[in-house]
PDB file of C-alpha atoms in Angstrom:
ATOM      1  CA  UNK A 889    -124.702 265.443  13.765  1.00 45.00           C
ATOM      2  CA  UNK A 890    -127.121 265.532  16.709  1.00 46.00           C
ATOM      3  CA  UNK A 891    -128.964 262.495  15.352  1.00 43.00           C
ATOM      4  CA  UNK A 892    -125.713 260.516  15.152  1.00 43.00           C
ATOM      5  CA  UNK A 893    -124.837 261.502  18.711  1.00 43.00           C
ATOM      6  CA  UNK A 894    -128.275 260.467  19.960  1.00 43.00           C
ATOM      7  CA  UNK A 895    -127.973 257.049  18.252  1.00 38.00           C
ATOM      8  CA  UNK A 896    -124.503 256.436  19.737  1.00 42.00           C
ATOM      9  CA  UNK A 897    -125.732 257.297  23.223  1.00 42.00           C
ATOM     10  CA  UNK A 898    -128.695 254.952  22.835  1.00 45.00           C
ATOM     11  CA  UNK A 899    -126.437 252.062  21.759  1.00 42.00           C
ATOM     12  CA  UNK A 900    -124.106 252.707  24.681  1.00 42.00           C
ATOM     13  CA  UNK A 901    -126.974 252.620  27.186  1.00 41.00           C
ATOM     14  CA  UNK A 902    -128.329 249.389  25.669  1.00 40.00           C
ATOM     15  CA  UNK A 903    -124.898 247.747  25.902  1.00 46.00           C
ATOM     16  CA  UNK A 904    -124.537 248.685  29.565  1.00 42.00           C
ATOM     17  CA  UNK A 905    -128.019 247.350  30.315  1.00 43.00           C
ATOM     18  CA  UNK A 906    -127.270 243.965  28.684  1.00 42.00           C
ATOM     19  CA  UNK A 907    -123.959 243.677  30.516  1.00 39.00           C
ATOM     20  CA  UNK A 908    -125.656 244.367  33.836  1.00 34.00           C
ATOM     21  CA  UNK A 909    -128.362 241.801  33.124  1.00 37.00           C
ATOM     22  CA  UNK A 910    -125.783 239.117  32.220  1.00 32.00           C
ATOM     23  CA  UNK A 911    -123.691 239.824  35.305  1.00 32.00           C
ATOM     24  CA  UNK A 912    -126.614 239.342  37.665  1.00 34.00           C
ATOM     25  CA  UNK A 913    -128.362 236.578  35.738  1.00 35.00           C
ATOM     26  CA  UNK A 914    -128.696 233.234  37.578  1.00 36.00           C
ATOM     27  CA  UNK A 915    -129.704 231.294  34.490  1.00 40.00           C
ATOM     28  CA  UNK A 916    -127.645 229.987  31.614  1.00 43.00           C
ATOM     29  CA  UNK A 917    -124.372 228.094  31.800  1.00 45.00           C
ATOM     30  CA  UNK A 918    -123.190 229.012  35.295  1.00 50.00           C
ATOM     31  CA  UNK A 919    -121.797 225.992  37.204  1.00 48.00           C
ATOM     32  CA  UNK A 920    -122.042 225.881  41.005  1.00 49.00           C
ATOM     33  CA  UNK A 921    -118.696 225.618  42.790  1.00 48.00           C
ATOM     34  CA  UNK A 922    -118.304 222.578  45.060  1.00 50.00           C
ATOM     35  CA  UNK A 923    -115.619 222.195  47.707  1.00 61.00           C
ATOM     36  CA  UNK A 924    -114.318 219.062  49.422  1.00 75.00           C
ATOM     37  CA  UNK A 925    -114.097 219.376  53.186  1.00 84.00           C
ATOM     38  CA  UNK A 926    -110.716 218.192  54.432  1.00 93.00           C
ATOM     39  CA  UNK A 927    -110.972 215.508  57.136  1.00 97.00           C
ATOM     40  CA  UNK A 928    -109.361 216.860  60.329  1.00 97.00           C
ATOM     41  CA  UNK A 929    -105.980 215.310  61.077  1.00 98.00           C
ATOM     42  CA  UNK A 930    -105.697 214.052  64.665  1.00 98.00           C
ATOM     43  CA  UNK A 931    -102.304 214.760  66.185  1.00 98.00           C
ATOM     44  CA  UNK A 932    -100.353 212.696  68.701  1.00 99.00           C
ATOM     45  CA  UNK A 933     -97.031 212.311  70.453  1.00 99.00           C
ATOM     46  CA  UNK A 934     -95.248 209.027  71.146  1.00 99.00           C
ATOM     47  CA  UNK A 935     -95.417 208.432  74.890  1.00 99.00           C
ATOM     48  CA  UNK A 936     -93.557 205.114  74.874  1.00 99.00           C
ATOM     49  CA  UNK A 937     -92.349 202.180  72.825  1.00 99.00           C
ATOM     50  CA  UNK A 938     -92.651 198.519  73.842  1.00 99.00           C
ATOM     51  CA  UNK A 939     -91.389 195.290  72.271  1.00 99.00           C
ATOM     52  CA  UNK A 940     -93.801 193.266  70.152  1.00 99.00           C
ATOM     53  CA  UNK A 941     -93.650 189.614  69.095  1.00 98.00           C
ATOM     54  CA  UNK A 942     -92.374 189.678  65.512  1.00 98.00           C
ATOM     55  CA  UNK A 943     -94.168 186.412  64.723  1.00 98.00           C
ATOM     56  CA  UNK A 944     -97.547 187.829  65.760  1.00 99.00           C
ATOM     57  CA  UNK A 945     -99.705 188.524  62.690  1.00 99.00           C
ATOM     58  CA  UNK A 946    -101.910 191.000  64.548  1.00 99.00           C
ATOM     59  CA  UNK A 947    -105.672 190.885  63.926  1.00 99.00           C
ATOM     60  CA  UNK A 948    -107.167 191.947  67.272  1.00 99.00           C
ATOM     61  CA  UNK A 949    -105.715 194.328  69.874  1.00 99.00           C
ATOM     62  CA  UNK A 950    -107.377 195.658  73.045  1.00 99.00           C
ATOM     63  CA  UNK A 951    -107.185 196.278  76.773  1.00 99.00           C
ATOM     64  CA  UNK A 952    -109.440 194.445  79.215  1.00 99.00           C
ATOM     65  CA  UNK A 953    -109.242 194.968  82.975  1.00 98.00           C
ATOM     66  CA  UNK A 954    -105.837 196.601  82.619  1.00 98.00           C
ATOM     67  CA  UNK A 955    -104.359 193.783  80.516  1.00 99.00           C
ATOM     68  CA  UNK A 956    -103.420 194.078  76.845  1.00 99.00           C
ATOM     69  CA  UNK A 957    -104.722 191.220  74.690  1.00 99.00           C
ATOM     70  CA  UNK A 958    -103.881 190.312  71.132  1.00 99.00           C
ATOM     71  CA  UNK A 959    -105.347 187.904  68.597  1.00 99.00           C
ATOM     72  CA  UNK A 960    -103.465 186.751  65.535  1.00 99.00           C
ATOM     73  CA  UNK A 961    -103.937 185.142  62.139  1.00 99.00           C
ATOM     74  CA  UNK A 962    -101.944 182.554  60.224  1.00 99.00           C
ATOM     75  CA  UNK A 963    -101.494 183.114  56.465  1.00 98.00           C
ATOM     76  CA  UNK A 964    -100.645 180.016  54.440  1.00 97.00           C
ATOM     77  CA  UNK A 965     -97.517 181.671  53.039  1.00 97.00           C
ATOM     78  CA  UNK A 966     -96.194 182.353  56.547  1.00 98.00           C
ATOM     79  CA  UNK A 967     -95.961 178.901  58.165  1.00 98.00           C
ATOM     80  CA  UNK A 968     -94.302 180.359  61.270  1.00 97.00           C
ATOM     81  CA  UNK A 969     -97.495 182.202  62.212  1.00 98.00           C
ATOM     82  CA  UNK A 970    -100.299 180.908  64.432  1.00 99.00           C
ATOM     83  CA  UNK A 971    -103.911 181.835  65.137  1.00 99.00           C
ATOM     84  CA  UNK A 972    -104.269 182.467  68.860  1.00 99.00           C
ATOM     85  CA  UNK A 973    -105.514 184.787  71.597  1.00 99.00           C
ATOM     86  CA  UNK A 974    -103.135 185.814  74.349  1.00 99.00           C
ATOM     87  CA  UNK A 975    -102.210 188.421  76.940  1.00 99.00           C
ATOM     88  CA  UNK A 976     -99.242 190.655  76.159  1.00 99.00           C
ATOM     89  CA  UNK A 977     -96.385 191.416  78.547  1.00 99.00           C
ATOM     90  CA  UNK A 978     -95.477 194.989  77.628  1.00 98.00           C
ATOM     91  CA  UNK A 979     -92.039 194.693  79.211  1.00 98.00           C
ATOM     92  CA  UNK A 980     -90.920 191.749  77.102  1.00 98.00           C
ATOM     93  CA  UNK A 981     -93.409 191.565  74.234  1.00 98.00           C
ATOM     94  CA  UNK A 982     -94.069 187.932  75.125  1.00 98.00           C
ATOM     95  CA  UNK A 983     -97.619 186.733  74.474  1.00 99.00           C
ATOM     96  CA  UNK A 984     -99.135 184.306  76.962  1.00 99.00           C
ATOM     97  CA  UNK A 985    -101.397 182.162  74.779  1.00 98.00           C
ATOM     98  CA  UNK A 986    -104.896 181.504  76.081  1.00 99.00           C
ATOM     99  CA  UNK A 987    -106.539 179.989  72.997  1.00 98.00           C
ATOM    100  CA  UNK A 988    -105.063 178.538  69.818  1.00 99.00           C
ATOM    101  CA  UNK A 989    -106.934 177.530  66.654  1.00 99.00           C
ATOM    102  CA  UNK A 990    -105.915 174.849  64.190  1.00 98.00           C
ATOM    103  CA  UNK A 991    -104.195 176.909  61.482  1.00 98.00           C
ATOM    104  CA  UNK A 992    -105.017 174.236  58.909  1.00 98.00           C
ATOM    105  CA  UNK A 993    -108.718 174.987  59.393  1.00 98.00           C
ATOM    106  CA  UNK A 994    -109.056 178.497  60.798  1.00 99.00           C
ATOM    107  CA  UNK A 995    -107.487 181.899  60.323  1.00 99.00           C
ATOM    108  CA  UNK A 996    -108.019 183.849  63.550  1.00 99.00           C
ATOM    109  CA  UNK A 997    -109.297 187.414  63.334  1.00 99.00           C
ATOM    110  CA  UNK A 998    -110.574 190.143  65.679  1.00 99.00           C
ATOM    111  CA  UNK A 999    -111.633 189.711  69.302  1.00 99.00           C
ATOM    112  CA  UNK A1000    -113.724 191.586  71.857  1.00 99.00           C
ATOM    113  CA  UNK A1001    -114.721 191.175  75.523  1.00 99.00           C
ATOM    114  CA  UNK A1002    -118.381 191.622  76.478  1.00 99.00           C
ATOM    115  CA  UNK A1003    -120.604 190.258  79.255  1.00 98.00           C
ATOM    116  CA  UNK A1004    -117.829 188.101  80.756  1.00 98.00           C
ATOM    117  CA  UNK A1005    -117.105 186.453  77.423  1.00 99.00           C
ATOM    118  CA  UNK A1006    -114.426 186.748  74.754  1.00 99.00           C
ATOM    119  CA  UNK A1007    -115.647 186.666  71.161  1.00 99.00           C
ATOM    120  CA  UNK A1008    -113.388 185.739  68.257  1.00 99.00           C
ATOM    121  CA  UNK A1009    -113.962 185.918  64.500  1.00 99.00           C
ATOM    122  CA  UNK A1010    -112.452 183.713  61.819  1.00 99.00           C
ATOM    123  CA  UNK A1011    -111.536 184.963  58.371  1.00 99.00           C
ATOM    124  CA  UNK A1012    -113.410 182.916  55.763  1.00 98.00           C
ATOM    125  CA  UNK A1013    -115.243 180.219  57.728  1.00 98.00           C
ATOM    126  CA  UNK A1014    -118.248 182.468  58.513  1.00 98.00           C
ATOM    127  CA  UNK A1015    -117.784 181.229  62.049  1.00 99.00           C
ATOM    128  CA  UNK A1016    -116.997 182.810  65.393  1.00 99.00           C
ATOM    129  CA  UNK A1017    -116.187 181.387  68.815  1.00 99.00           C
ATOM    130  CA  UNK A1018    -116.802 182.614  72.334  1.00 99.00           C
ATOM    131  CA  UNK A1019    -115.001 181.746  75.545  1.00 99.00           C
ATOM    132  CA  UNK A1020    -115.251 182.417  79.259  1.00 99.00           C
ATOM    133  CA  UNK A1021    -113.418 185.702  79.881  1.00 99.00           C
ATOM    134  CA  UNK A1022    -111.512 184.340  82.882  1.00 98.00           C
ATOM    135  CA  UNK A1023    -110.705 180.733  82.047  1.00 98.00           C
ATOM    136  CA  UNK A1024    -110.802 181.107  78.227  1.00 99.00           C
ATOM    137  CA  UNK A1025    -112.664 177.818  78.123  1.00 99.00           C
ATOM    138  CA  UNK A1026    -114.720 177.560  74.958  1.00 98.00           C
ATOM    139  CA  UNK A1027    -118.441 178.090  75.587  1.00 98.00           C
ATOM    140  CA  UNK A1028    -119.855 178.007  72.083  1.00 98.00           C
ATOM    141  CA  UNK A1029    -119.730 179.226  68.518  1.00 98.00           C
ATOM    142  CA  UNK A1030    -121.856 181.289  66.145  1.00 98.00           C
ATOM    143  CA  UNK A1031    -122.217 181.913  62.447  1.00 98.00           C
ATOM    144  CA  UNK A1032    -122.357 185.263  60.670  1.00 97.00           C
ATOM    145  CA  UNK A1033    -123.756 186.296  57.298  1.00 95.00           C
ATOM    146  CA  UNK A1034    -120.816 188.409  56.141  1.00 98.00           C
ATOM    147  CA  UNK A1035    -118.527 186.930  53.509  1.00 98.00           C
ATOM    148  CA  UNK A1036    -115.512 187.447  55.770  1.00 99.00           C
ATOM    149  CA  UNK A1037    -114.703 188.320  59.368  1.00 99.00           C
ATOM    150  CA  UNK A1038    -112.087 190.999  60.102  1.00 99.00           C
ATOM    151  CA  UNK A1039    -112.179 193.264  63.162  1.00 99.00           C
ATOM    152  CA  UNK A1040    -114.342 193.463  66.294  1.00 99.00           C
ATOM    153  CA  UNK A1041    -115.222 195.958  68.986  1.00 99.00           C
ATOM    154  CA  UNK A1042    -118.182 196.824  71.217  1.00 99.00           C
ATOM    155  CA  UNK A1043    -120.128 199.886  72.309  1.00 98.00           C
ATOM    156  CA  UNK A1044    -120.959 198.111  75.563  1.00 98.00           C
ATOM    157  CA  UNK A1045    -124.218 196.618  74.351  1.00 98.00           C
ATOM    158  CA  UNK A1046    -123.628 195.200  70.852  1.00 99.00           C
ATOM    159  CA  UNK A1047    -120.781 193.453  69.104  1.00 99.00           C
ATOM    160  CA  UNK A1048    -119.513 195.441  66.109  1.00 99.00           C
ATOM    161  CA  UNK A1049    -117.637 193.688  63.315  1.00 99.00           C
ATOM    162  CA  UNK A1050    -115.889 194.678  60.102  1.00 99.00           C
ATOM    163  CA  UNK A1051    -115.590 192.474  57.042  1.00 99.00           C
ATOM    164  CA  UNK A1052    -113.171 194.373  54.802  1.00 98.00           C
ATOM    165  CA  UNK A1053    -115.921 196.356  53.077  1.00 99.00           C
ATOM    166  CA  UNK A1054    -117.305 199.862  53.719  1.00 99.00           C
ATOM    167  CA  UNK A1055    -119.860 198.592  56.228  1.00 99.00           C
ATOM    168  CA  UNK A1056    -119.857 197.715  59.921  1.00 99.00           C
ATOM    169  CA  UNK A1057    -122.280 195.097  61.242  1.00 99.00           C
ATOM    170  CA  UNK A1058    -123.834 195.262  64.711  1.00 99.00           C
ATOM    171  CA  UNK A1059    -124.554 191.873  66.303  1.00 99.00           C
ATOM    172  CA  UNK A1060    -127.038 191.414  69.125  1.00 98.00           C
ATOM    173  CA  UNK A1061    -125.021 190.413  72.194  1.00 97.00           C
ATOM    174  CA  UNK A1062    -127.481 187.657  73.140  1.00 96.00           C
ATOM    175  CA  UNK A1063    -128.639 186.187  69.831  1.00 98.00           C
ATOM    176  CA  UNK A1064    -125.409 187.005  67.937  1.00 98.00           C
ATOM    177  CA  UNK A1065    -127.572 187.859  64.947  1.00 98.00           C
ATOM    178  CA  UNK A1066    -127.177 191.094  62.959  1.00 98.00           C
ATOM    179  CA  UNK A1067    -129.256 193.972  64.309  1.00 98.00           C
ATOM    180  CA  UNK A1068    -128.128 196.699  61.901  1.00 98.00           C
ATOM    181  CA  UNK A1069    -125.415 197.823  59.506  1.00 98.00           C
ATOM    182  CA  UNK A1070    -123.862 201.244  59.087  1.00 99.00           C
ATOM    183  CA  UNK A1071    -122.178 202.507  55.943  1.00 99.00           C
ATOM    184  CA  UNK A1072    -118.909 204.378  56.433  1.00 99.00           C
ATOM    185  CA  UNK A1073    -118.212 207.398  54.248  1.00 99.00           C
ATOM    186  CA  UNK A1074    -115.683 210.191  53.913  1.00 98.00           C
ATOM    187  CA  UNK A1075    -116.791 213.192  51.841  1.00 95.00           C
ATOM    188  CA  UNK A1076    -119.718 211.107  50.557  1.00 95.00           C
ATOM    189  CA  UNK A1077    -117.399 208.341  49.268  1.00 97.00           C
ATOM    190  CA  UNK A1078    -117.385 204.812  50.681  1.00 99.00           C
ATOM    191  CA  UNK A1079    -114.451 203.961  52.963  1.00 99.00           C
ATOM    192  CA  UNK A1080    -113.412 200.446  51.972  1.00 99.00           C
ATOM    193  CA  UNK A1081    -111.227 197.860  53.742  1.00 99.00           C
ATOM    194  CA  UNK A1082    -112.220 198.640  57.335  1.00 99.00           C
ATOM    195  CA  UNK A1083    -110.076 196.351  59.471  1.00 99.00           C
ATOM    196  CA  UNK A1084    -109.209 196.288  63.195  1.00 99.00           C
ATOM    197  CA  UNK A1085    -111.641 198.293  65.331  1.00 99.00           C
ATOM    198  CA  UNK A1086    -111.670 200.079  68.680  1.00 99.00           C
ATOM    199  CA  UNK A1087    -114.521 201.933  70.399  1.00 99.00           C
ATOM    200  CA  UNK A1088    -113.174 205.049  72.128  1.00 99.00           C
ATOM    201  CA  UNK A1089    -115.335 207.612  73.918  1.00 98.00           C
ATOM    202  CA  UNK A1090    -118.356 207.214  71.670  1.00 98.00           C
ATOM    203  CA  UNK A1091    -116.477 206.887  68.383  1.00 99.00           C
ATOM    204  CA  UNK A1092    -115.254 203.893  66.380  1.00 99.00           C
ATOM    205  CA  UNK A1093    -111.620 203.941  65.306  1.00 99.00           C
ATOM    206  CA  UNK A1094    -110.647 201.692  62.400  1.00 99.00           C
ATOM    207  CA  UNK A1095    -107.483 200.660  60.640  1.00 99.00           C
ATOM    208  CA  UNK A1096    -107.801 200.902  56.867  1.00 99.00           C
ATOM    209  CA  UNK A1097    -106.158 197.814  55.382  1.00 98.00           C
ATOM    210  CA  UNK A1098    -102.869 198.414  53.542  1.00 98.00           C
ATOM    211  CA  UNK A1099    -102.777 202.105  54.485  1.00 98.00           C
ATOM    212  CA  UNK A1100    -100.985 204.050  57.193  1.00 99.00           C
ATOM    213  CA  UNK A1101    -104.219 205.588  58.441  1.00 98.00           C
ATOM    214  CA  UNK A1102    -106.656 205.125  61.279  1.00 99.00           C
ATOM    215  CA  UNK A1103    -110.039 206.795  60.820  1.00 99.00           C
ATOM    216  CA  UNK A1104    -112.359 208.106  63.524  1.00 99.00           C
ATOM    217  CA  UNK A1105    -116.008 207.296  62.766  1.00 99.00           C
ATOM    218  CA  UNK A1106    -119.181 208.788  64.185  1.00 99.00           C
ATOM    219  CA  UNK A1107    -121.381 205.680  64.618  1.00 99.00           C
ATOM    220  CA  UNK A1108    -124.548 207.796  64.513  1.00 98.00           C
ATOM    221  CA  UNK A1109    -123.889 208.947  60.944  1.00 98.00           C
ATOM    222  CA  UNK A1110    -121.214 206.583  59.641  1.00 99.00           C
ATOM    223  CA  UNK A1111    -119.133 209.592  58.640  1.00 99.00           C
ATOM    224  CA  UNK A1112    -115.367 209.819  59.116  1.00 99.00           C
ATOM    225  CA  UNK A1113    -114.766 212.813  61.383  1.00 98.00           C
ATOM    226  CA  UNK A1114    -111.015 212.498  61.903  1.00 98.00           C
ATOM    227  CA  UNK A1115    -107.916 210.713  60.689  1.00 98.00           C
ATOM    228  CA  UNK A1116    -104.601 209.645  62.255  1.00 99.00           C
ATOM    229  CA  UNK A1117    -101.658 209.436  59.853  1.00 99.00           C
ATOM    230  CA  UNK A1118     -99.131 206.913  61.204  1.00 99.00           C
ATOM    231  CA  UNK A1119     -96.779 206.991  58.216  1.00 99.00           C
ATOM    232  CA  UNK A1120     -93.810 208.007  60.365  1.00 98.00           C
ATOM    233  CA  UNK A1121     -94.250 204.897  62.540  1.00 99.00           C
ATOM    234  CA  UNK A1122     -94.563 202.644  59.497  1.00 98.00           C
ATOM    235  CA  UNK A1123     -91.368 204.095  57.993  1.00 98.00           C
ATOM    236  CA  UNK A1124     -89.534 203.679  61.300  1.00 98.00           C
ATOM    237  CA  UNK A1125     -90.516 200.005  61.478  1.00 98.00           C
ATOM    238  CA  UNK A1126     -89.747 199.279  57.825  1.00 97.00           C
ATOM    239  CA  UNK A1127     -86.297 200.881  58.073  1.00 97.00           C
ATOM    240  CA  UNK A1128     -85.122 198.220  60.507  1.00 95.00           C
ATOM    241  CA  UNK A1129     -87.591 195.385  59.807  1.00 97.00           C
ATOM    242  CA  UNK A1130     -88.448 195.298  56.085  1.00 96.00           C
ATOM    243  CA  UNK A1131     -90.298 191.985  56.552  1.00 94.00           C
ATOM    244  CA  UNK A1132     -92.869 193.647  58.813  1.00 98.00           C
ATOM    245  CA  UNK A1133     -96.343 193.744  57.265  1.00 98.00           C
ATOM    246  CA  UNK A1134     -99.061 196.408  57.416  1.00 98.00           C
ATOM    247  CA  UNK A1135    -100.239 198.571  60.278  1.00 99.00           C
ATOM    248  CA  UNK A1136    -103.030 196.854  62.250  1.00 99.00           C
ATOM    249  CA  UNK A1137    -104.034 197.088  65.883  1.00 99.00           C
ATOM    250  CA  UNK A1138    -105.670 199.805  68.002  1.00 99.00           C
ATOM    251  CA  UNK A1139    -105.970 199.420  71.779  1.00 99.00           C
ATOM    252  CA  UNK A1140    -107.368 202.136  74.053  1.00 99.00           C
ATOM    253  CA  UNK A1141    -106.166 202.084  77.653  1.00 99.00           C
ATOM    254  CA  UNK A1142    -108.847 203.751  79.820  1.00 98.00           C
ATOM    255  CA  UNK A1143    -106.429 203.920  82.748  1.00 98.00           C
ATOM    256  CA  UNK A1144    -104.233 206.559  81.097  1.00 98.00           C
ATOM    257  CA  UNK A1145    -106.335 207.604  78.101  1.00 98.00           C
ATOM    258  CA  UNK A1146    -103.623 206.626  75.631  1.00 99.00           C
ATOM    259  CA  UNK A1147    -103.896 204.629  72.419  1.00 99.00           C
ATOM    260  CA  UNK A1148    -101.559 201.713  71.675  1.00 99.00           C
ATOM    261  CA  UNK A1149    -100.905 200.731  68.063  1.00 99.00           C
ATOM    262  CA  UNK A1150     -98.878 198.089  66.286  1.00 99.00           C
ATOM    263  CA  UNK A1151     -98.813 196.079  63.084  1.00 99.00           C
ATOM    264  CA  UNK A1152     -98.556 192.579  61.730  1.00 99.00           C
ATOM    265  CA  UNK A1153     -95.160 191.135  62.633  1.00 99.00           C
ATOM    266  CA  UNK A1154     -93.963 194.516  63.885  1.00 99.00           C
ATOM    267  CA  UNK A1155     -91.129 194.680  66.429  1.00 99.00           C
ATOM    268  CA  UNK A1156     -92.764 197.542  68.325  1.00 99.00           C
ATOM    269  CA  UNK A1157     -95.944 198.585  70.096  1.00 99.00           C
ATOM    270  CA  UNK A1158     -96.328 202.376  70.191  1.00 99.00           C
ATOM    271  CA  UNK A1159     -98.120 204.170  73.000  1.00 99.00           C
ATOM    272  CA  UNK A1160     -99.640 207.379  71.654  1.00 99.00           C
ATOM    273  CA  UNK A1161    -100.861 210.366  73.619  1.00 99.00           C
ATOM    274  CA  UNK A1162    -103.520 212.036  71.515  1.00 98.00           C
ATOM    275  CA  UNK A1163    -103.678 215.830  71.378  1.00 96.00           C
ATOM    276  CA  UNK A1164    -106.718 217.464  72.963  1.00 80.00           C
TER     277      UNK A1164
END
């Protein structure tokens, strides 16, 4: 009887020892747990609404010296559209055209002001133009290596362009040749279809084509560090103007710190006050 009891106790101790070893073992089939970090949502309130030209197929949107400027494109299937650059009257929505391209040859894209010049991209011609910032008289043109031209902005020293991919190209302001490219990622995945751009307080903001989102990018790392969901504005526009196209256009007004957004053939420009 004592022998049986001793054997049972020994088996019990062995079982407990094995269980303890398995519990604390770091080898075998254990799989590490990975978590996806949620991109912070940037909140805003609508400070104002302004009329917008419903024929303007918005490609570029920015403030310069207190004036809002817009550049537009001209899709073949929308013969009423034109490719131009103009100043926007926020009271009426009327655009005072400064430059117009031949829509049979060029599809106008993003614009930016730098060093007393206005730079303009075209869509598929691999060609850009630059004009005097006051007279809008054409000064010259340049070529770029990207397959397409989409949006433009500047950090004050370089031109920065998007081409619909997950990369942004920096162009030297004097040679207009590429100086570097940055790859844009969110949770280690490429962010495709970067469109209209705006440089705001050290960060690049970008429309994502055919989405209701604007992403905030850290240009030092290429990582998306914030996101603005403008779905409510898109739904508001589509409810009354179903022919309106996608969200596109980000303009930062340094005079009041607000961000102005619109879309292609939208009836409205929205002034947004971003939360601190």
